[in-house]
């Protein structure tokens, strides 16, 4: 997607820019309302705008209203401070399509953007299911099954698994997993990631957990779907073969 991130907090803006680029989005960045409106005018093919409400020159609400007044229908995901319920309501009134309360985990933002992208193209939400071997994750229903067995995950475990499923076959560092599944600014150590991966593996059971490999010195890797059954047979891991 071609995205515009409007956020005056430089650290958060750069973090989002970096993470979204890794996910192959093309990202424009603006630190204030004036730049945002200029970029939105020039960049014709924007697929979505991530818009912080608290900006130094004008509020994000005014930016959204301005864009809609100009006839722009680009999906807007508003970022609002924790518990600022008035802001959420006013955000949607001003023409935003969705909002996210800070602090949020990157995977939450990523899921909202995908929903906006789907809505933008089809006018309706479509259910996205991520599958890998026996593991199925239904984003819309927030459900996970392993070989048909329902598994209950905490929100953090769910985000971790979602991150793995979105990057099959890729070695993910503990820092990458932290950025994806934990709200920014929350103090957690790489050991926390290890603890949560351990919990996730236990809940997924032998068949599911066999797919998450520890990458020495790096982090973790979810086996790519097309390689798995061959690799498992070769390694004689004892995991039952799957079609
Ligand atoms: Ca701000």
Coordinates of N, CA and C and ligand atoms in Angstrom, one line a residue:
X1 N 0.8 -1.2 0.0 CA 0.0 0.0 0.0 C 0.9 1.2 0.0
X2 N 0.4 2.3 -0.5 CA 1.0 3.6 -0.5 C 0.4 4.4 0.7
X3 N 1.3 4.6 1.7 CA 0.7 5.2 3.0 C 1.3 6.5 3.3
X4 N 0.6 7.3 4.0 CA 1.1 8.6 4.6 C 0.9 8.5 6.1
X5 N 2.1 8.6 6.8 CA 2.1 8.6 8.3 C 2.2 10.0 8.8
X6 N 1.2 10.5 9.5 CA 1.2 11.9 10.1 C 1.3 11.8 11.6
X7 N 2.5 12.1 12.1 CA 2.8 11.9 13.5 C 3.9 12.8 13.9
X8 N 3.7 13.7 14.9 CA 4.8 14.6 15.3 C 5.8 14.0 16.2
X9 N 5.5 12.9 16.9 CA 6.4 12.2 17.7 C 7.4 11.5 16.8
X10 N 8.6 12.0 16.7 CA 9.6 11.6 15.7 C 9.9 10.1 15.9
X11 N 10.0 9.7 17.1 CA 10.4 8.3 17.4 C 9.4 7.3 16.9
X12 N 8.1 7.6 17.2 CA 7.0 6.8 16.7 C 6.9 6.8 15.2
X13 N 7.0 8.0 14.6 CA 6.9 8.2 13.2 C 8.0 7.3 12.4
X14 N 9.2 7.4 12.9 CA 10.3 6.6 12.3 C 10.1 5.1 12.5
X15 N 9.6 4.8 13.7 CA 9.4 3.3 13.9 C 8.3 2.8 13.0
X16 N 7.2 3.5 12.8 CA 6.2 3.1 11.9 C 6.7 3.1 10.5
X17 N 7.4 4.1 10.1 CA 7.9 4.1 8.8 C 8.8 2.9 8.5
X18 N 9.6 2.6 9.5 CA 10.5 1.4 9.3 C 9.8 0.1 9.2
X19 N 8.8 -0.1 10.1 CA 8.1 -1.3 10.2 C 7.2 -1.5 8.9
X20 N 6.6 -0.4 8.5 CA 5.7 -0.5 7.3 C 6.5 -0.7 6.1
X21 N 7.7 -0.2 6.0 CA 8.6 -0.4 4.8 C 9.0 -1.8 4.8
X22 N 9.3 -2.4 5.9 CA 9.7 -3.8 6.0 C 8.5 -4.7 5.4
X23 N 7.3 -4.3 5.7 CA 6.1 -5.0 5.2 C 5.8 -4.6 3.8
X24 N 6.8 -4.0 3.1 CA 6.7 -3.6 1.7 C 5.6 -2.6 1.3
X25 N 5.3 -1.7 2.3 CA 4.5 -0.5 2.0 C 5.4 0.6 1.5
X26 N 4.9 1.5 0.7 CA 5.6 2.7 0.4 C 5.1 3.8 1.3
X27 N 6.0 4.4 2.1 CA 5.6 5.3 3.2 C 6.1 6.7 3.0
X28 N 5.2 7.6 3.1 CA 5.5 9.1 3.2 C 5.3 9.4 4.6
X29 N 6.1 10.4 5.1 CA 6.0 10.8 6.5 C 5.8 12.3 6.6
X30 N 4.9 12.7 7.5 CA 4.7 14.1 7.8 C 4.7 14.3 9.3
X31 N 5.3 15.5 9.8 CA 5.3 15.7 11.2 C 4.3 16.8 11.6
X32 N 3.6 17.4 10.7 CA 2.6 18.4 11.0 C 1.4 18.4 10.0
X33 N 0.4 19.1 10.3 CA -0.8 19.1 9.5 C -0.6 19.7 8.1
X34 N 0.2 20.8 8.1 CA 0.5 21.5 6.8 C 1.1 20.6 5.8
X35 N 2.2 19.9 6.3 CA 3.0 19.0 5.4 C 2.0 17.8 5.0
X36 N 1.2 17.4 5.9 CA 0.3 16.2 5.6 C -0.6 16.6 4.5
X37 N -1.2 17.8 4.6 CA -2.2 18.2 3.5 C -1.5 18.4 2.2
X38 N -0.3 18.9 2.2 CA 0.5 19.1 1.0 C 0.8 17.7 0.4
X39 N 1.3 16.8 1.2 CA 1.6 15.4 0.7 C 0.4 14.7 0.2
X40 N -0.7 14.9 0.9 CA -2.0 14.2 0.5 C -2.5 14.8 -0.9
X41 N -2.2 16.1 -1.1 CA -2.6 16.7 -2.3 C -1.7 16.2 -3.5
X42 N -0.4 16.1 -3.2 CA 0.5 15.7 -4.3 C 0.5 14.2 -4.6
X43 N 0.4 13.4 -3.5 CA 0.4 12.0 -3.7 C -1.0 11.5 -4.1
X44 N -1.2 11.3 -5.3 CA -2.5 11.0 -5.8 C -3.0 9.6 -5.4
X45 N -2.1 8.6 -5.5 CA -2.6 7.3 -5.2 C -2.4 6.7 -3.8
X46 N -2.6 7.6 -2.8 CA -2.5 7.1 -1.4 C -3.6 6.1 -1.1
X47 N -3.2 5.0 -0.5 CA -4.1 3.9 -0.2 C -4.7 4.1 1.2
X48 N -4.0 4.8 2.1 CA -4.5 5.1 3.4 C -3.6 6.2 4.1
X49 N -4.2 6.9 5.1 CA -3.4 7.8 5.9 C -3.5 7.4 7.3
X50 N -2.4 7.4 8.0 CA -2.4 7.1 9.5 C -2.2 8.5 10.1
X51 N -3.2 8.9 10.8 CA -3.2 10.3 11.2 C -3.4 10.5 12.7
X52 N -2.3 11.1 13.3 CA -2.4 11.4 14.7 C -3.2 12.6 15.0
X53 N -4.0 12.6 16.1 CA -4.9 13.7 16.4 C -4.1 14.9 16.9
X54 N -3.2 14.6 17.8 CA -2.4 15.7 18.4 C -1.2 16.1 17.6
X55 N -1.4 17.1 16.7 CA -0.3 17.7 15.9 C 0.0 19.1 16.3
X56 N 1.2 19.6 16.0 CA 1.6 20.9 16.5 C 0.9 22.1 15.9
X57 N 0.5 22.0 14.7 CA -0.1 23.2 14.1 C -1.6 23.2 14.1
X58 N -2.2 22.1 13.5 CA -3.7 21.9 13.6 C -3.9 20.5 14.0
X59 N -5.1 20.2 14.5 CA -5.4 18.8 15.0 C -5.6 17.9 13.8
X60 N -5.4 16.6 14.0 CA -5.7 15.6 13.0 C -7.2 15.6 12.6
X61 N -8.0 16.0 13.5 CA -9.5 16.1 13.2 C -9.7 17.1 12.1
X62 N -9.0 18.2 12.2 CA -9.2 19.3 11.2 C -8.6 18.8 9.8
X63 N -7.5 18.1 9.9 CA -6.9 17.6 8.7 C -7.9 16.6 8.0
X64 N -8.5 15.7 8.8 CA -9.5 14.8 8.2 C -10.6 15.5 7.5
X65 N -11.2 16.5 8.3 CA -12.3 17.3 7.8 C -11.9 18.0 6.5
X66 N -10.7 18.6 6.5 CA -10.2 19.3 5.3 C -10.2 18.3 4.1
X67 N -9.6 17.1 4.3 CA -9.5 16.2 3.2 C -10.8 15.8 2.7
X68 N -11.8 15.5 3.6 CA -13.1 15.1 3.1 C -13.8 16.3 2.4
X69 N -13.6 17.5 2.9 CA -14.2 18.7 2.2 C -13.7 18.8 0.8
X70 N -12.4 18.4 0.6 CA -11.9 18.5 -0.8 C -12.3 17.3 -1.6
X71 N -13.1 16.4 -1.1 CA -13.6 15.3 -1.9 C -12.7 14.1 -1.8
X72 N -11.7 14.1 -1.0 CA -10.8 12.9 -0.9 C -11.5 11.8 -0.1
X73 N -11.5 10.6 -0.6 CA -12.1 9.4 0.0 C -11.0 8.4 0.6
X74 N -9.8 8.9 0.6 CA -8.7 8.0 1.1 C -9.0 7.5 2.5
X75 N -8.9 6.2 2.8 CA -9.2 5.7 4.1 C -8.2 6.4 5.1
X76 N -8.8 6.8 6.3 CA -8.0 7.4 7.3 C -8.1 6.6 8.6
X77 N -6.9 6.2 9.1 CA -6.9 5.6 10.4 C -6.3 6.6 11.4
X78 N -7.2 7.0 12.4 CA -6.8 8.0 13.3 C -6.1 7.4 14.5
X79 N -5.1 8.1 15.0 CA -4.4 7.7 16.2 C -4.8 8.6 17.4
X80 N -5.3 8.0 18.4 CA -5.8 8.9 19.5 C -5.2 8.4 20.9
X81 N -5.1 9.4 21.8 CA -4.5 9.1 23.1 C -5.4 8.1 23.9
X82 N -4.8 7.4 24.8 CA -5.6 6.4 25.6 C -6.8 7.1 26.3
X83 N -7.9 6.4 26.2 CA -9.1 6.8 26.9 C -9.7 8.2 26.5
X84 N -9.2 8.7 25.4 CA -9.8 10.0 24.9 C -11.0 9.6 24.0
X85 N -12.1 9.2 24.7 CA -13.3 8.7 24.0 C -13.9 9.8 23.1
X86 N -13.9 11.0 23.6 CA -14.4 12.1 22.8 C -13.7 12.2 21.5
X87 N -12.3 12.0 21.6 CA -11.5 12.1 20.3 C -11.9 11.0 19.3
X88 N -12.2 9.8 19.9 CA -12.6 8.7 19.0 C -13.9 9.1 18.2
X89 N -14.9 9.6 19.0 CA -16.1 9.9 18.4 C -16.0 11.0 17.4
X90 N -15.2 12.1 17.8 CA -15.0 13.2 16.9 C -14.2 12.8 15.7
X91 N -13.3 11.8 15.9 CA -12.5 11.4 14.8 C -13.3 10.7 13.7
X92 N -14.3 9.9 14.1 CA -15.1 9.2 13.2 C -16.1 10.3 12.5
X93 N -16.6 11.2 13.4 CA -17.4 12.3 12.8 C -16.7 13.1 11.8
X94 N -15.4 13.3 12.0 CA -14.6 14.2 11.1 C -14.3 13.5 9.8
X95 N -14.6 12.2 9.6 CA -14.4 11.6 8.4 C -13.4 10.4 8.4
X96 N -12.8 10.2 9.6 CA -11.9 9.0 9.8 C -12.7 7.7 9.6
X97 N -12.0 6.7 9.1 CA -12.7 5.4 8.9 C -12.5 4.5 10.1
X98 N -11.5 4.7 10.9 CA -11.2 3.8 12.0 C -10.2 4.5 12.9
X99 N -10.1 4.1 14.1 CA -9.2 4.7 15.0 C -8.5 3.7 15.8
X100 N -7.3 4.0 16.3 CA -6.5 3.1 17.2 C -6.0 3.9 18.4
X101 N -6.1 3.3 19.5 CA -5.8 4.0 20.8 C -4.3 3.7 21.1
X102 N -3.6 4.8 21.4 CA -2.2 4.7 21.8 C -2.1 4.3 23.2
X103 N -1.1 3.5 23.6 CA -0.1 2.8 22.7 C -0.7 1.5 22.1
X104 N -0.3 1.2 20.9 CA -0.8 0.0 20.2 C 0.4 -0.8 19.8
X105 N 0.1 -2.1 19.5 CA 1.2 -2.9 18.9 C 1.1 -2.8 17.4
X106 N 2.3 -2.9 16.8 CA 2.3 -2.8 15.4 C 1.4 -3.7 14.6
X107 N 1.2 -5.0 15.1 CA 0.3 -5.9 14.5 C -1.1 -5.4 14.5
X108 N -1.5 -4.7 15.5 CA -2.8 -4.1 15.6 C -3.0 -3.1 14.4
X109 N -2.0 -2.2 14.3 CA -2.1 -1.2 13.2 C -2.1 -1.9 11.9
X110 N -1.3 -2.9 11.7 CA -1.2 -3.6 10.5 C -2.5 -4.3 10.1
X111 N -3.2 -4.9 11.1 CA -4.5 -5.5 10.8 C -5.5 -4.5 10.4
X112 N -5.5 -3.3 11.1 CA -6.5 -2.3 10.8 C -6.3 -1.8 9.3
X113 N -5.0 -1.7 9.0 CA -4.7 -1.2 7.6 C -5.2 -2.2 6.6
X114 N -4.9 -3.5 6.9 CA -5.4 -4.5 5.9 C -6.9 -4.4 5.7
X115 N -7.6 -4.2 6.9 CA -9.1 -4.1 6.8 C -9.5 -2.9 6.0
X116 N -8.8 -1.8 6.2 CA -9.1 -0.6 5.4 C -8.8 -0.8 4.0
X117 N -7.7 -1.4 3.7 CA -7.4 -1.7 2.3 C -8.4 -2.6 1.6
X118 N -8.9 -3.6 2.3 CA -9.9 -4.5 1.7 C -11.2 -3.7 1.5
X119 N -11.5 -2.9 2.5 CA -12.8 -2.1 2.4 C -12.7 -1.1 1.3
X120 N -11.5 -0.6 1.1 CA -11.3 0.4 0.0 C -11.5 -0.2 -1.3
X121 N -11.0 -1.4 -1.5 CA -11.1 -2.1 -2.8 C -12.5 -2.6 -3.1
X122 N -13.1 -3.3 -2.0 CA -14.4 -4.0 -2.3 C -15.6 -3.3 -1.7
X123 N -15.4 -2.4 -0.8 CA -16.5 -1.8 -0.2 C -17.0 -2.5 1.0
X124 N -16.5 -3.8 1.2 CA -16.9 -4.6 2.4 C -15.7 -5.2 3.0
X125 N -15.8 -5.7 4.2 CA -14.7 -6.4 4.8 C -14.7 -7.8 4.3
X126 N -13.5 -8.4 4.1 CA -13.4 -9.8 3.7 C -12.6 -10.5 4.8
X127 N -13.0 -11.7 5.1 CA -12.3 -12.5 6.2 C -11.0 -12.9 5.7
X128 N -10.0 -12.7 6.4 CA -8.6 -13.1 6.1 C -8.2 -14.3 7.0
X129 N -7.8 -15.4 6.4 CA -7.3 -16.5 7.2 C -5.9 -16.7 6.8
X130 N -5.1 -16.9 7.8 CA -3.7 -17.2 7.6 C -3.5 -18.6 7.9
X131 N -2.8 -19.4 7.0 CA -2.7 -20.8 7.2 C -1.2 -21.2 7.1
X132 N -0.8 -22.2 7.9 CA 0.6 -22.7 7.8 C 0.5 -24.1 8.4
X133 N 0.7 -25.1 7.6 CA 0.6 -26.5 8.1 C -0.7 -26.7 8.8
X134 N -0.7 -27.2 10.0 CA -2.0 -27.4 10.7 C -2.6 -26.2 11.4
X135 N -1.8 -25.0 11.3 CA -2.2 -23.8 12.0 C -3.1 -22.9 11.1
X136 N -4.3 -22.5 11.7 CA -5.1 -21.6 10.9 C -5.4 -20.4 11.9
X137 N -5.2 -19.2 11.4 CA -5.5 -18.0 12.2 C -6.5 -17.2 11.5
X138 N -7.7 -17.0 12.1 CA -8.8 -16.2 11.4 C -8.7 -14.8 12.1
X139 N -8.3 -13.8 11.2 CA -8.0 -12.5 11.8 C -9.3 -11.8 12.2
X140 N -10.4 -12.0 11.4 CA -11.6 -11.3 11.7 C -12.3 -11.9 13.0
X141 N -12.3 -13.2 13.1 CA -12.9 -13.8 14.3 C -12.0 -13.9 15.5
X142 N -10.7 -13.6 15.2 CA -9.7 -13.7 16.3 C -9.6 -15.1 16.8
X143 N -9.7 -16.1 15.9 CA -9.6 -17.5 16.3 C -8.4 -18.2 15.7
X144 N -7.9 -19.2 16.5 CA -6.8 -20.0 16.1 C -7.2 -21.4 16.3
X145 N -6.8 -22.2 15.3 CA -7.0 -23.7 15.4 C -5.7 -24.4 15.0
X146 N -5.5 -25.5 15.6 CA -4.3 -26.4 15.2 C -4.9 -27.7 14.8
X147 N -4.8 -28.1 13.6 CA -5.4 -29.4 13.1 C -6.9 -29.5 13.5
X148 N -7.6 -28.3 13.4 CA -9.0 -28.3 13.7 C -9.4 -28.1 15.2
X149 N -8.4 -28.1 16.1 CA -8.6 -28.0 17.5 C -8.5 -26.5 17.8
X150 N -9.5 -25.9 18.5 CA -9.5 -24.5 18.8 C -8.4 -24.3 19.9
X151 N -7.7 -23.2 19.8 CA -6.6 -22.8 20.8 C -6.9 -21.4 21.2
X152 N -6.9 -21.2 22.6 CA -7.2 -19.9 23.1 C -5.9 -19.2 23.4
X153 N -5.7 -18.1 22.8 CA -4.4 -17.3 22.9 C -4.7 -16.0 23.6
X154 N -3.7 -15.5 24.4 CA -3.8 -14.1 24.9 C -3.6 -13.2 23.7
X155 N -4.0 -11.9 23.8 CA -3.8 -10.9 22.7 C -2.3 -10.9 22.3
X156 N -1.4 -11.0 23.2 CA 0.0 -10.9 22.9 C 0.5 -12.1 22.1
X157 N 0.0 -13.3 22.6 CA 0.4 -14.5 21.9 C -0.2 -14.5 20.5
X158 N -1.5 -14.0 20.4 CA -2.1 -13.9 19.1 C -1.3 -13.0 18.1
X159 N -0.9 -11.9 18.6 CA -0.1 -11.0 17.8 C 1.2 -11.6 17.3
X160 N 1.9 -12.4 18.3 CA 3.1 -13.0 17.9 C 2.9 -14.1 16.8
X161 N 1.8 -14.9 17.0 CA 1.6 -15.9 16.0 C 1.2 -15.2 14.6
X162 N 0.5 -14.1 14.7 CA 0.1 -13.4 13.5 C 1.4 -12.9 12.8
X163 N 2.3 -12.4 13.5 CA 3.6 -12.0 13.0 C 4.4 -13.1 12.3
X164 N 4.4 -14.3 13.0 CA 5.1 -15.4 12.4 C 4.4 -15.8 11.1
X165 N 3.1 -15.9 11.1 CA 2.3 -16.3 9.9 C 2.5 -15.4 8.7
X166 N 2.7 -14.1 9.1 CA 2.9 -13.1 8.0 C 4.3 -13.2 7.4
X167 N 5.2 -13.8 8.1 CA 6.6 -13.9 7.6 C 7.1 -15.3 7.6
X168 N 6.4 -16.2 6.9 CA 6.8 -17.6 6.9 C 8.2 -17.8 6.3
X169 N 9.0 -18.7 6.9 CA 10.3 -19.0 6.4 C 11.3 -18.0 6.7
X170 N 10.9 -16.9 7.4 CA 11.9 -15.8 7.7 C 12.4 -15.9 9.1
X171 N 13.7 -15.7 9.3 CA 14.2 -15.7 10.7 C 13.9 -14.3 11.2
X172 N 13.1 -14.3 12.3 CA 12.7 -13.0 13.0 C 13.5 -12.8 14.3
X173 N 14.1 -11.7 14.4 CA 14.9 -11.4 15.6 C 13.9 -11.1 16.8
X174 N 14.4 -11.2 18.0 CA 13.6 -10.9 19.1 C 13.1 -9.4 19.1
X175 N 13.9 -8.6 18.6 CA 13.5 -7.1 18.5 C 12.4 -7.0 17.5
X176 N 12.4 -7.7 16.4 CA 11.4 -7.6 15.4 C 10.0 -8.1 16.0
X177 N 10.1 -9.2 16.7 CA 8.9 -9.7 17.3 C 8.4 -8.8 18.4
X178 N 9.3 -8.1 19.1 CA 8.9 -7.1 20.1 C 8.1 -6.0 19.5
X179 N 8.7 -5.5 18.4 CA 8.1 -4.3 17.7 C 6.7 -4.7 17.2
X180 N 6.6 -5.9 16.7 CA 5.3 -6.3 16.1 C 4.2 -6.6 17.1
X181 N 4.6 -7.2 18.2 CA 3.5 -7.7 19.1 C 3.3 -6.9 20.4
X182 N 4.3 -6.0 20.7 CA 4.1 -5.3 22.0 C 3.9 -3.8 21.6
X183 N 3.0 -3.1 22.4 CA 2.8 -1.7 22.2 C 4.2 -1.0 22.3
X184 N 4.4 0.0 21.4 CA 5.7 0.7 21.5 C 5.7 1.4 22.8
X185 N 6.9 1.6 23.3 CA 7.1 2.4 24.6 C 6.9 1.5 25.8
X186 N 6.4 0.3 25.7 CA 6.3 -0.6 26.8 C 7.7 -1.3 27.1
X187 N 8.1 -1.2 28.3 CA 9.5 -1.7 28.6 C 9.4 -3.2 28.7
X188 N 9.9 -3.9 27.7 CA 10.1 -5.4 27.7 C 11.4 -5.8 27.2
X189 N 11.9 -6.9 27.7 CA 13.3 -7.3 27.3 C 13.1 -8.5 26.3
X190 N 14.2 -8.7 25.6 CA 14.1 -9.9 24.7 C 13.8 -11.2 25.4
X191 N 14.1 -11.3 26.7 CA 13.7 -12.5 27.4 C 12.2 -12.7 27.5
X192 N 11.5 -11.5 27.5 CA 10.0 -11.6 27.5 C 9.5 -12.3 26.2
X193 N 10.2 -12.0 25.1 CA 9.8 -12.7 23.8 C 10.0 -14.2 24.0
X194 N 11.1 -14.6 24.5 CA 11.4 -16.0 24.7 C 10.3 -16.6 25.6
X195 N 9.9 -15.9 26.6 CA 8.9 -16.5 27.5 C 7.5 -16.7 26.8
X196 N 7.2 -15.7 26.0 CA 5.9 -15.7 25.2 C 5.9 -16.7 24.1
X197 N 7.1 -16.9 23.5 CA 7.2 -17.9 22.4 C 7.0 -19.3 23.1
X198 N 7.6 -19.4 24.2 CA 7.5 -20.7 25.0 C 6.0 -21.0 25.3
X199 N 5.3 -20.0 25.7 CA 3.8 -20.1 26.0 C 3.1 -20.5 24.7
X200 N 3.4 -19.8 23.7 CA 2.7 -20.0 22.4 C 2.9 -21.4 21.9
X201 N 4.2 -21.9 22.0 CA 4.5 -23.3 21.6 C 3.7 -24.3 22.4
X202 N 3.6 -24.0 23.7 CA 2.9 -25.0 24.5 C 1.4 -25.0 24.1
X203 N 0.8 -23.9 23.8 CA -0.6 -23.8 23.5 C -0.8 -24.4 22.1
X204 N 0.1 -24.3 21.2 CA 0.0 -24.8 19.9 C 0.1 -26.4 19.8
X205 N 0.7 -26.9 20.9 CA 0.8 -28.4 20.9 C 2.0 -28.9 20.0
X206 N 2.3 -30.2 20.1 CA 3.4 -30.7 19.3 C 3.4 -30.4 17.8
X207 N 2.2 -30.6 17.2 CA 2.1 -30.4 15.7 C 2.3 -28.9 15.4
X208 N 1.8 -28.0 16.1 CA 1.9 -26.6 15.8 C 3.3 -26.1 16.2
X209 N 3.7 -26.5 17.4 CA 5.0 -25.9 17.9 C 6.2 -26.4 17.1
X210 N 6.1 -27.5 16.5 CA 7.2 -28.1 15.7 C 7.5 -27.1 14.5
X211 N 6.6 -26.3 14.2 CA 6.8 -25.4 13.0 C 7.6 -24.1 13.4
X212 N 7.7 -23.9 14.7 CA 8.4 -22.7 15.1 C 9.8 -23.1 15.6
X213 N 10.8 -22.7 14.8 CA 12.2 -23.1 15.1 C 13.0 -22.0 15.8
X214 N 13.8 -22.4 16.7 CA 14.7 -21.4 17.3 C 15.9 -21.2 16.4
X215 N 16.2 -20.0 16.1 CA 17.4 -19.7 15.3 C 18.5 -19.2 16.2
X216 N 19.4 -20.0 16.4 CA 20.5 -19.6 17.3 C 21.1 -18.3 17.0
X217 N 21.2 -17.4 18.0 CA 21.8 -16.1 17.8 C 21.0 -15.1 17.1
X218 N 19.8 -15.5 16.6 CA 18.9 -14.6 15.9 C 17.6 -14.4 16.6
X219 N 16.8 -15.5 16.6 CA 15.5 -15.4 17.2 C 14.7 -16.7 16.8
X220 N 13.6 -16.5 16.1 CA 12.8 -17.6 15.7 C 12.4 -17.6 14.3
X221 N 11.9 -18.7 13.8 CA 11.5 -18.8 12.4 C 10.3 -19.8 12.3
X222 N 9.3 -19.3 11.6 CA 8.2 -20.3 11.3 C 8.5 -20.9 10.0
X223 N 8.4 -22.2 9.9 CA 8.7 -22.9 8.7 C 7.8 -22.4 7.6
X224 N 8.4 -22.3 6.4 CA 7.5 -21.9 5.2 C 6.6 -23.1 4.9
X225 N 5.4 -22.9 4.5 CA 4.4 -24.0 4.3 C 4.9 -25.0 3.3
X226 N 5.4 -24.5 2.1 CA 5.8 -25.5 1.1 C 7.0 -26.4 1.4
X227 N 7.8 -25.9 2.4 CA 9.0 -26.7 2.7 C 8.8 -27.7 3.8
X228 N 7.7 -27.5 4.6 CA 7.6 -28.1 5.9 C 7.6 -29.6 5.8
X229 N 6.6 -30.2 5.0 CA 6.5 -31.6 5.2 C 7.7 -32.4 4.7
X230 N 8.3 -31.8 3.6 CA 9.6 -32.5 3.1 C 10.6 -32.4 4.2
X231 N 10.8 -31.2 4.8 CA 11.8 -31.0 5.7 C 11.6 -31.9 7.0
X232 N 10.4 -32.0 7.4 CA 10.1 -32.7 8.6 C 10.4 -34.2 8.4
X233 N 10.1 -34.7 7.2 CA 10.3 -36.1 6.9 C 11.8 -36.3 6.9
X234 N 12.6 -35.4 6.2 CA 14.0 -35.5 6.1 C 14.7 -35.5 7.5
X235 N 14.1 -34.6 8.4 CA 14.7 -34.5 9.7 C 14.2 -35.6 10.7
X236 N 13.2 -36.4 10.2 CA 12.7 -37.4 11.0 C 12.3 -36.9 12.4
X237 N 11.6 -35.8 12.5 CA 11.3 -35.2 13.7 C 10.2 -35.9 14.5
X238 N 9.6 -36.9 13.9 CA 8.5 -37.6 14.6 C 7.2 -36.9 14.6
X239 N 7.2 -35.8 14.0 CA 5.9 -35.1 13.8 C 5.1 -35.8 12.7
X240 N 3.8 -36.0 13.0 CA 3.0 -36.7 12.0 C 3.0 -36.0 10.7
X241 N 3.0 -36.7 9.6 CA 3.0 -36.1 8.3 C 1.7 -35.5 8.0
X242 N 1.6 -34.4 7.4 CA 0.4 -33.7 7.0 C 0.3 -33.6 5.5
X243 N -0.9 -33.6 5.0 CA -1.0 -33.5 3.5 C -0.5 -32.1 3.0
Ligands
LIG1 CA1 1.1 13.8 18.6

